[in-house]
Coordinates of C-alpha atoms and ligand atoms in Angstrom, one line a residue:
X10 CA 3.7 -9.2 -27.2
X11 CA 0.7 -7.2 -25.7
X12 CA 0.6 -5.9 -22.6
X13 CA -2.8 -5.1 -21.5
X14 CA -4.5 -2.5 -18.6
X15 CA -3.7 -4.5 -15.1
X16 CA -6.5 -2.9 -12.9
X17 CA -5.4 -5.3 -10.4
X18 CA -5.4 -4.3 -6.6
X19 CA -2.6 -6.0 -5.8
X20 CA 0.1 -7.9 -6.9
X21 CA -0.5 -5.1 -9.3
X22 CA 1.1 -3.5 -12.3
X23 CA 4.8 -2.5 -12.8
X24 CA 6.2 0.6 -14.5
X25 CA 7.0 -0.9 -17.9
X26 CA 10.3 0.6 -18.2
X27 CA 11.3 -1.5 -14.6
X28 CA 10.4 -4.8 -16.4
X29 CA 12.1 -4.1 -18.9
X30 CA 15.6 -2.7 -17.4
X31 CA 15.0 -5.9 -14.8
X32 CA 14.9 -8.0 -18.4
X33 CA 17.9 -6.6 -19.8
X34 CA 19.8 -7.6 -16.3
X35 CA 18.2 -10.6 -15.9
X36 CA 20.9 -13.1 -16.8
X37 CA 24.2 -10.7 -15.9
X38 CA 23.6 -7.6 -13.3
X39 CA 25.9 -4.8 -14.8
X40 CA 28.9 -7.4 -15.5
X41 CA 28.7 -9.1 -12.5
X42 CA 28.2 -12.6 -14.8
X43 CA 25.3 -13.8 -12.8
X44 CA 21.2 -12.3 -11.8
X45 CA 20.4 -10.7 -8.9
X46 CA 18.7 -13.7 -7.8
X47 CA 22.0 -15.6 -7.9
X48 CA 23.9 -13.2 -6.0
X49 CA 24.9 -13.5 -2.3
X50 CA 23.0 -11.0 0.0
X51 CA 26.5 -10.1 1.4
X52 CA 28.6 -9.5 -1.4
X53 CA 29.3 -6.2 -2.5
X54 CA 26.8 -6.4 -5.5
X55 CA 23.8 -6.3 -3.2
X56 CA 24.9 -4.3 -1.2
X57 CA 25.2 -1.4 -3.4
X58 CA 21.5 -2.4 -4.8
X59 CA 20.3 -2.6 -1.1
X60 CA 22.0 0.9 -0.1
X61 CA 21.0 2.5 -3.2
X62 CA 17.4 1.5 -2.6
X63 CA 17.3 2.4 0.6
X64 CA 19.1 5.9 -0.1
X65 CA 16.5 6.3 -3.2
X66 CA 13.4 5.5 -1.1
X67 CA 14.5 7.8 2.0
X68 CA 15.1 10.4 -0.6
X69 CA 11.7 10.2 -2.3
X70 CA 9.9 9.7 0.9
X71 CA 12.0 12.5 3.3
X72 CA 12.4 10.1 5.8
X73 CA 14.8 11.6 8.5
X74 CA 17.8 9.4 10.0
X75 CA 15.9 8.8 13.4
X76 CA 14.1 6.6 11.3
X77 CA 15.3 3.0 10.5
X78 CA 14.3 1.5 7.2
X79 CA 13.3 -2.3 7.1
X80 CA 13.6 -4.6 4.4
X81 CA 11.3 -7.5 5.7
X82 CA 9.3 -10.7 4.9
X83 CA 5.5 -11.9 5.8
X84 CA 3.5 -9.0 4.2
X85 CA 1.7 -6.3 6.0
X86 CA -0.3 -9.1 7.4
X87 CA 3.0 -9.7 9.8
X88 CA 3.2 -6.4 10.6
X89 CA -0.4 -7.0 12.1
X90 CA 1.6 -9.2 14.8
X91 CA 4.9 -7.3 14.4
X92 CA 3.9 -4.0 15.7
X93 CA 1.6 -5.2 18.8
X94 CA 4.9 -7.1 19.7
X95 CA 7.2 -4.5 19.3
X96 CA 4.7 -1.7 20.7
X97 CA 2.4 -3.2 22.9
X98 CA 4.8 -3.5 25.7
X99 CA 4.3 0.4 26.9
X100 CA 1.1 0.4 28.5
X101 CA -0.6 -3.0 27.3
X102 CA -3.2 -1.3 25.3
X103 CA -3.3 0.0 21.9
X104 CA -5.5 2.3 20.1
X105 CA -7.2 1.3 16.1
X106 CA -9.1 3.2 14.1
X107 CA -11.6 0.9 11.8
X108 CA -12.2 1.9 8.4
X109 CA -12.1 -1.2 6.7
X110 CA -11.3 -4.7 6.4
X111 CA -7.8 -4.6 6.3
X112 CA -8.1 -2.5 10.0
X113 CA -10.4 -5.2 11.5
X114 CA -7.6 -7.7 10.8
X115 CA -5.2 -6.0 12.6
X116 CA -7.1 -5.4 15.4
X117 CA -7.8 -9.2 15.5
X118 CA -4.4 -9.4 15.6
X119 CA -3.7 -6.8 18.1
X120 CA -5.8 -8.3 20.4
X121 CA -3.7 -11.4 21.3
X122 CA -1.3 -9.4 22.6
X123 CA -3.0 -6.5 24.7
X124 CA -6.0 -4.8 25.0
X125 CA -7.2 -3.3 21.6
X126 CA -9.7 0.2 22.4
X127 CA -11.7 0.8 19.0
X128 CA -11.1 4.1 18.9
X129 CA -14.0 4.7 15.9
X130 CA -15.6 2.2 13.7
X131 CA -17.1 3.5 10.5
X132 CA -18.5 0.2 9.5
X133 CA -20.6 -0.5 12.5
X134 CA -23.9 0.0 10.8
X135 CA -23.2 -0.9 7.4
X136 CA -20.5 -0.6 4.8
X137 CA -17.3 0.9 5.4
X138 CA -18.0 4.1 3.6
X139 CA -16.4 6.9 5.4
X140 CA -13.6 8.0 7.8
X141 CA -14.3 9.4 11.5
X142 CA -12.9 13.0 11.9
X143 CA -10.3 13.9 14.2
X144 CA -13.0 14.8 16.7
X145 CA -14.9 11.5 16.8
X146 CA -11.6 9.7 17.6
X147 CA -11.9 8.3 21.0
X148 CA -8.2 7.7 21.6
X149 CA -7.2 7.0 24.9
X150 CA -4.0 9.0 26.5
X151 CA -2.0 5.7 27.4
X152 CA -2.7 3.7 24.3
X153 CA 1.0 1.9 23.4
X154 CA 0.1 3.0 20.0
X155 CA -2.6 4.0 17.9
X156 CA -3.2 2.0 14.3
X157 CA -4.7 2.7 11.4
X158 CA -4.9 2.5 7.7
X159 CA -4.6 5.7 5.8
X160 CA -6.4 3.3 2.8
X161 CA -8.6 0.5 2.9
X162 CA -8.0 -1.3 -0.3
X163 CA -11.2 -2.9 -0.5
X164 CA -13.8 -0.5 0.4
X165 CA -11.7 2.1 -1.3
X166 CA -11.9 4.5 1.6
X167 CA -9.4 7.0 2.3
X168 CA -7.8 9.4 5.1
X169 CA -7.9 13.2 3.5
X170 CA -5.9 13.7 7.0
X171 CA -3.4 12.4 8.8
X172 CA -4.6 11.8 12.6
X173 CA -3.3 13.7 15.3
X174 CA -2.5 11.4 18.1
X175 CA -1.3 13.9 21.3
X176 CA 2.1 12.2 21.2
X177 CA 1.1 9.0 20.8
X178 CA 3.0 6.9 18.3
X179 CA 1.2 6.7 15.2
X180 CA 1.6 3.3 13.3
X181 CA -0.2 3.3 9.3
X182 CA -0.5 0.4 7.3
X183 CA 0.3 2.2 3.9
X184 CA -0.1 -0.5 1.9
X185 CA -2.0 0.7 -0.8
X186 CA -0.8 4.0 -0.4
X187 CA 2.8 5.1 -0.1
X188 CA 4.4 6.7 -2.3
X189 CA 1.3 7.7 -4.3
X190 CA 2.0 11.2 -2.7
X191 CA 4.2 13.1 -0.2
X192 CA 3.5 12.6 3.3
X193 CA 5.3 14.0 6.7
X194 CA 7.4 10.7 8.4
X195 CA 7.5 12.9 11.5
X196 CA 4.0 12.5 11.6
X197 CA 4.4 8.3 12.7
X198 CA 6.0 6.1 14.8
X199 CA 5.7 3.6 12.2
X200 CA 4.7 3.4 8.2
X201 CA 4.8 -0.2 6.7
X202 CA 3.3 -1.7 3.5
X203 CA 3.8 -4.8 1.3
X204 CA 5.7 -4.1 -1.9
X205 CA 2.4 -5.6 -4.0
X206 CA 0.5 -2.6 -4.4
X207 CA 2.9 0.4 -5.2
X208 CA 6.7 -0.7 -4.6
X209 CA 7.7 -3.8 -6.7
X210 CA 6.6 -7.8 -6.6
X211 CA 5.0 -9.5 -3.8
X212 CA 7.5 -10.8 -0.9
X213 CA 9.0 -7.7 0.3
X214 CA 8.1 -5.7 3.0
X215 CA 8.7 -2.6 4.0
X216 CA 9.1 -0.6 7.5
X217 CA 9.6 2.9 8.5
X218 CA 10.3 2.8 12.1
X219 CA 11.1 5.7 14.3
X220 CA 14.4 4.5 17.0
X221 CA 13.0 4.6 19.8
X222 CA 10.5 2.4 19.1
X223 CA 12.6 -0.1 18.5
X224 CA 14.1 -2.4 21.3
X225 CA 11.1 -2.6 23.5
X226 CA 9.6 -6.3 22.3
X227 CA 7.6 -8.5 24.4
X228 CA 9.6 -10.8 25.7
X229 CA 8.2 -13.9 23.8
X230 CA 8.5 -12.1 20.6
X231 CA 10.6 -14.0 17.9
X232 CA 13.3 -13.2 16.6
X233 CA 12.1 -12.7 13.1
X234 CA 9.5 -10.7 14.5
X235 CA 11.9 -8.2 16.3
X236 CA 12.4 -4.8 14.5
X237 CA 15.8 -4.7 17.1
X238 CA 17.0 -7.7 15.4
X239 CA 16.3 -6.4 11.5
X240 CA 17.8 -2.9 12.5
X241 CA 20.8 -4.4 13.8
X242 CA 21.6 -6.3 10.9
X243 CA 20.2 -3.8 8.3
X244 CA 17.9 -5.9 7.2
X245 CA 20.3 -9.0 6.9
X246 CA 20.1 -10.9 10.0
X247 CA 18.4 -14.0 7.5
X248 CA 18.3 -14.3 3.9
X249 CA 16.5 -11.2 2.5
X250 CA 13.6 -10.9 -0.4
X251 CA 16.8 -10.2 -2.3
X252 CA 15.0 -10.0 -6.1
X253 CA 12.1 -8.1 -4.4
X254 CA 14.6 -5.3 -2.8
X255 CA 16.4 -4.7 -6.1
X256 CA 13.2 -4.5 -8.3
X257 CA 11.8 -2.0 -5.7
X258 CA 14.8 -0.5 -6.4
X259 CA 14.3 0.2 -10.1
X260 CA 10.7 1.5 -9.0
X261 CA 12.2 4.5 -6.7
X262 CA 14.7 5.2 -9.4
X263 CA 11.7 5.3 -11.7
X264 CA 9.5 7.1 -9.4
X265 CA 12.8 9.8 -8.9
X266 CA 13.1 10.2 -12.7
X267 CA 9.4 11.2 -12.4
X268 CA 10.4 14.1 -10.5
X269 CA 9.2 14.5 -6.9
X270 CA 6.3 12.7 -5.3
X271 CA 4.4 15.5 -5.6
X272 CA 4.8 15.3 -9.4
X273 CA 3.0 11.8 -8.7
X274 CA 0.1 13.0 -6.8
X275 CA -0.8 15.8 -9.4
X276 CA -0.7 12.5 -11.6
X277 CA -2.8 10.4 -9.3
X278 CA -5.3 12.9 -8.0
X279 CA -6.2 13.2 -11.9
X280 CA -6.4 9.9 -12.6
X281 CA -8.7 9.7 -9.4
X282 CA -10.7 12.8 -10.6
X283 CA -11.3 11.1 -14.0
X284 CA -12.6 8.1 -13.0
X285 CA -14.8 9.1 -10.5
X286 CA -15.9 12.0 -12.4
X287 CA -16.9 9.6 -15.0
X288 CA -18.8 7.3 -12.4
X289 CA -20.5 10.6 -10.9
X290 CA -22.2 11.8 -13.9
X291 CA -23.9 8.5 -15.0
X292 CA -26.6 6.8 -13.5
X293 CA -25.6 3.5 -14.7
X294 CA -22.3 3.9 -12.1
X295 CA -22.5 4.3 -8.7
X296 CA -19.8 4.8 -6.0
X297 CA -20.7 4.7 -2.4
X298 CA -17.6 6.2 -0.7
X299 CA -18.5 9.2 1.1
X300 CA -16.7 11.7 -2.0
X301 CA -14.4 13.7 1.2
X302 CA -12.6 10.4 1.4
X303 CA -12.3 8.2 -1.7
X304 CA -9.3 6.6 -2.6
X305 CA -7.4 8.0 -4.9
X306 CA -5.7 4.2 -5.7
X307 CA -8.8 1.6 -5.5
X308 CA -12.1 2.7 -7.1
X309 CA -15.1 0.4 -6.3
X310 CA -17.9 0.6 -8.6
X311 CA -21.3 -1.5 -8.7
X312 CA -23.5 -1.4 -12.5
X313 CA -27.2 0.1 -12.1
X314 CA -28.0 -3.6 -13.1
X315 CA -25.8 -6.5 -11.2
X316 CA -26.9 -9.2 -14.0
X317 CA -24.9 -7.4 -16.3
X318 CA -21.4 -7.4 -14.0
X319 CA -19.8 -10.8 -15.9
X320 CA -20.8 -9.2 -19.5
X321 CA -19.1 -5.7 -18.5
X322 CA -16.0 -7.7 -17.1
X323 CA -15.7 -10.1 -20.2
X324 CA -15.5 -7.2 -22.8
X325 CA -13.7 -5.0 -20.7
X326 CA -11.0 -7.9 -20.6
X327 CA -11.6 -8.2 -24.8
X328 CA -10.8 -4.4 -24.6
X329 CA -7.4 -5.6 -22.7
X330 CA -8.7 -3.6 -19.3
X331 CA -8.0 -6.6 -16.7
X332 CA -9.0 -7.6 -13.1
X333 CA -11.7 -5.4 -12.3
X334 CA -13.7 -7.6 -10.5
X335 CA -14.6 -5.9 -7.0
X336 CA -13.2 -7.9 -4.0
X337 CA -16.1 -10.8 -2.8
X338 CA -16.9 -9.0 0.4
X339 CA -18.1 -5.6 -1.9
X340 CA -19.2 -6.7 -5.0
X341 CA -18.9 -5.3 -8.2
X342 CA -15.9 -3.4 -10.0
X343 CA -13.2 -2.2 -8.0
X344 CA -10.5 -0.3 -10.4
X345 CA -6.5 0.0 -8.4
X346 CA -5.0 2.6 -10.2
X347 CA -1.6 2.9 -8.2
X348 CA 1.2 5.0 -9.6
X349 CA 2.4 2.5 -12.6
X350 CA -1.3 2.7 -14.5
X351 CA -1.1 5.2 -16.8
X352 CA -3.2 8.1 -17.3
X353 CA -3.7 6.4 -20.8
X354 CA -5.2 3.4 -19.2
X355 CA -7.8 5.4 -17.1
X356 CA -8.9 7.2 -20.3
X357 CA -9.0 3.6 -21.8
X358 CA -11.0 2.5 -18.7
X359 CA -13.8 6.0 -18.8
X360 CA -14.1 5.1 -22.8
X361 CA -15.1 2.0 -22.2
X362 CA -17.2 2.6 -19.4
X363 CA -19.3 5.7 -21.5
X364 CA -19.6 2.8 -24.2
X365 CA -21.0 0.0 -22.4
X366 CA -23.2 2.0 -20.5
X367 CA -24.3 3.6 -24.1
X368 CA -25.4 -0.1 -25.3
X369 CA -26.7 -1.6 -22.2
X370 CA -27.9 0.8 -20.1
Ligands
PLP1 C1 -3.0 -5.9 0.7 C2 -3.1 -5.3 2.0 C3 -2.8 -6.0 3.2 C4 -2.3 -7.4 3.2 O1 -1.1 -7.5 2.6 P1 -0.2 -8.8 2.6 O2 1.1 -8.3 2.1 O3 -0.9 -9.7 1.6 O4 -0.1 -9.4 3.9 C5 -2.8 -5.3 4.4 N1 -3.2 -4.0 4.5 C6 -3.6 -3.3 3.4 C7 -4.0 -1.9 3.5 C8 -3.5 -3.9 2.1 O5 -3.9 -3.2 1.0

């Protein structure tokens, strides 16, 4: 078996040690005679894996009780629709802050359901390269909410702050972010992300949403779509991404036997500092994120020459570093280096980068 470097944004790499405890379990969960996947969602089996999750990921996180803690379907692309519904019923309106792509397709979304102020748009004349600061927000005071996403996946532009809002609720779509370092819950009304990226396998869906946000849905709003109706039935009011809560599961107990987040970040920020360090000091590697706010999870870079993008990805992949092509709309490489790539596989990745650009540049 060889396992290579998965630079993939997202579904993305797994902490080793979770696929293989999930193998070892895989046909009889601790003498239970049957997998996880088998099991009801309402028998007591799950529900210790569904508590314990939940427990582990509150723990890691510091997410206070006010908070409820979904366990949902759909993607964050639902929570693009969930959170106008839930939200939007306050005032009408909504404030977004556009960074990126993944921003522009919630506002989309947003819009169906009220009236959506910009509140900045860094990509107005160009790429989205940069972040407003606090000061250029034009929030308005009776925004519902105001939205925005702490990392754009894509553009690989990221918030070095977290946006003070005057009381307004602040809703992130932390997708491609949580749990790569501590953050303050307090801070938002709601945090949500799909598992993909930095929790476990696509199909789960996570929300952190603050109670008294909760209960206030337009009145068309489906059921499935109601965070009352989840928080009520912790999560169980249908059939829940059952495999998909207990591998995320074995990722927070990973993550705790890490230590604390902050353990993680020190990890991450040098992984980060690594890789664009290496891309700073050549010419052959450029990376146009404005340095105060590049991710520190998705690296896009472009080659000095663009002809040579399919050689560099073809021997990168015979070096066993995978999936670096940069998304279609950017172009390029684009490395996601989330909390399961090891620092080994950065040092891997800046090796073969100093090499290639040593014979072709
Ligand atoms: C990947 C991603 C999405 C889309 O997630 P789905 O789970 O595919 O709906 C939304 N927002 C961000 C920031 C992402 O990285």
């Amino acid at each position: 078996m060889t396992r290579v470097y998965n630079f993939s944004p997202g579904p993305a790499a797994l902490p080793e040690a979770v696929l293989q405890q999930a193998r070892d379990e895989m046909l009889d969960w601790q003498g239970a005679g049957m997998s996880v996947m088998e099991m009801s969602h309402r028998g007591k089996a799950f529900m210790s894996i569904a508590a314990q999750a939940e427990a582990d990921l509150r723990e890691l996180m510091g997410i206070p009780q006010n908070y409820k803690v979904l366990f949902l379907q759909g993607g964050a692309s639902t929570q693009f629709a969930m959170v106008p519904l839930n939200l939007m019923s306050r005032t009408g309106k909504a404030d977004y802050i556009k960074t990126g792509s993944w921003g522009k397709k919630a506002i989309a979304e947003g819009k169906r359901y009220g009236e959506v102020n910009v509140a900045a748009d860094t990509g107005a004349d160009g790429p989205f390269t940069s972040v407003p600061a606090q000061a250029d927000l034009a929030l308005t005071e009776d925004a519902s909410y105001v939205h925005y996403t702490p990392n754009e996946t894509i553009e690989g532009v990221e918030f070095p702050y977290v946006p003070h809002t005057s009381g307004v609720p602040l809703v992130a779509d932390m997708s491609s972010t949580i749990l790569s370092r501590p953050v303050d819950v307090t801070r938002f009304g709601i945090i949500y992300a799909g598992a993909q990226k930095n929790i476990g396998p696509a199909g789960l869906t996570i929300a952190i949403v603050r109670d008294d946000l909760i209960g206030n849905a337009l009145e068309q709003t489906p059921a499935m779509l109601d965070y009352q109706i989840h928080a009520y039935a912790d999560s169980m009011y249908n059939t829940p991404p059952t495999f998909g809560w207990y591998l995320a599961g074995l990722v927070f107990q990973w993550l705790k036997g890490q230590g604390v987040l902050a353990g993680m970040a020190e990890i991450n920020e040098r992984k980060a500092k690594t890789l664009y360090g290496a891309i700073d000091k050549s010419d052959f590697y450029a990376n146009p994120v404005d340095p105060g706010c590049r991710s520190w999870m998705n690296v896009p870079f472009t080659l000095a020459d663009a002809e040579l993008d399919n050689v560099f990805l073809k021997q990168a992949e015979d070096a066993g570093l995978h999936t670096l092509k940069g998304h279609r709309s950017v172009g390029g490489m684009r490395a996601s280096i989330y909390n399961a790539m090891p620092e080994a596989g950065v040092q891997a990745l800046v090796d073969f980068m100093a090499e290639f650009e040593r014979t072709h540049g």
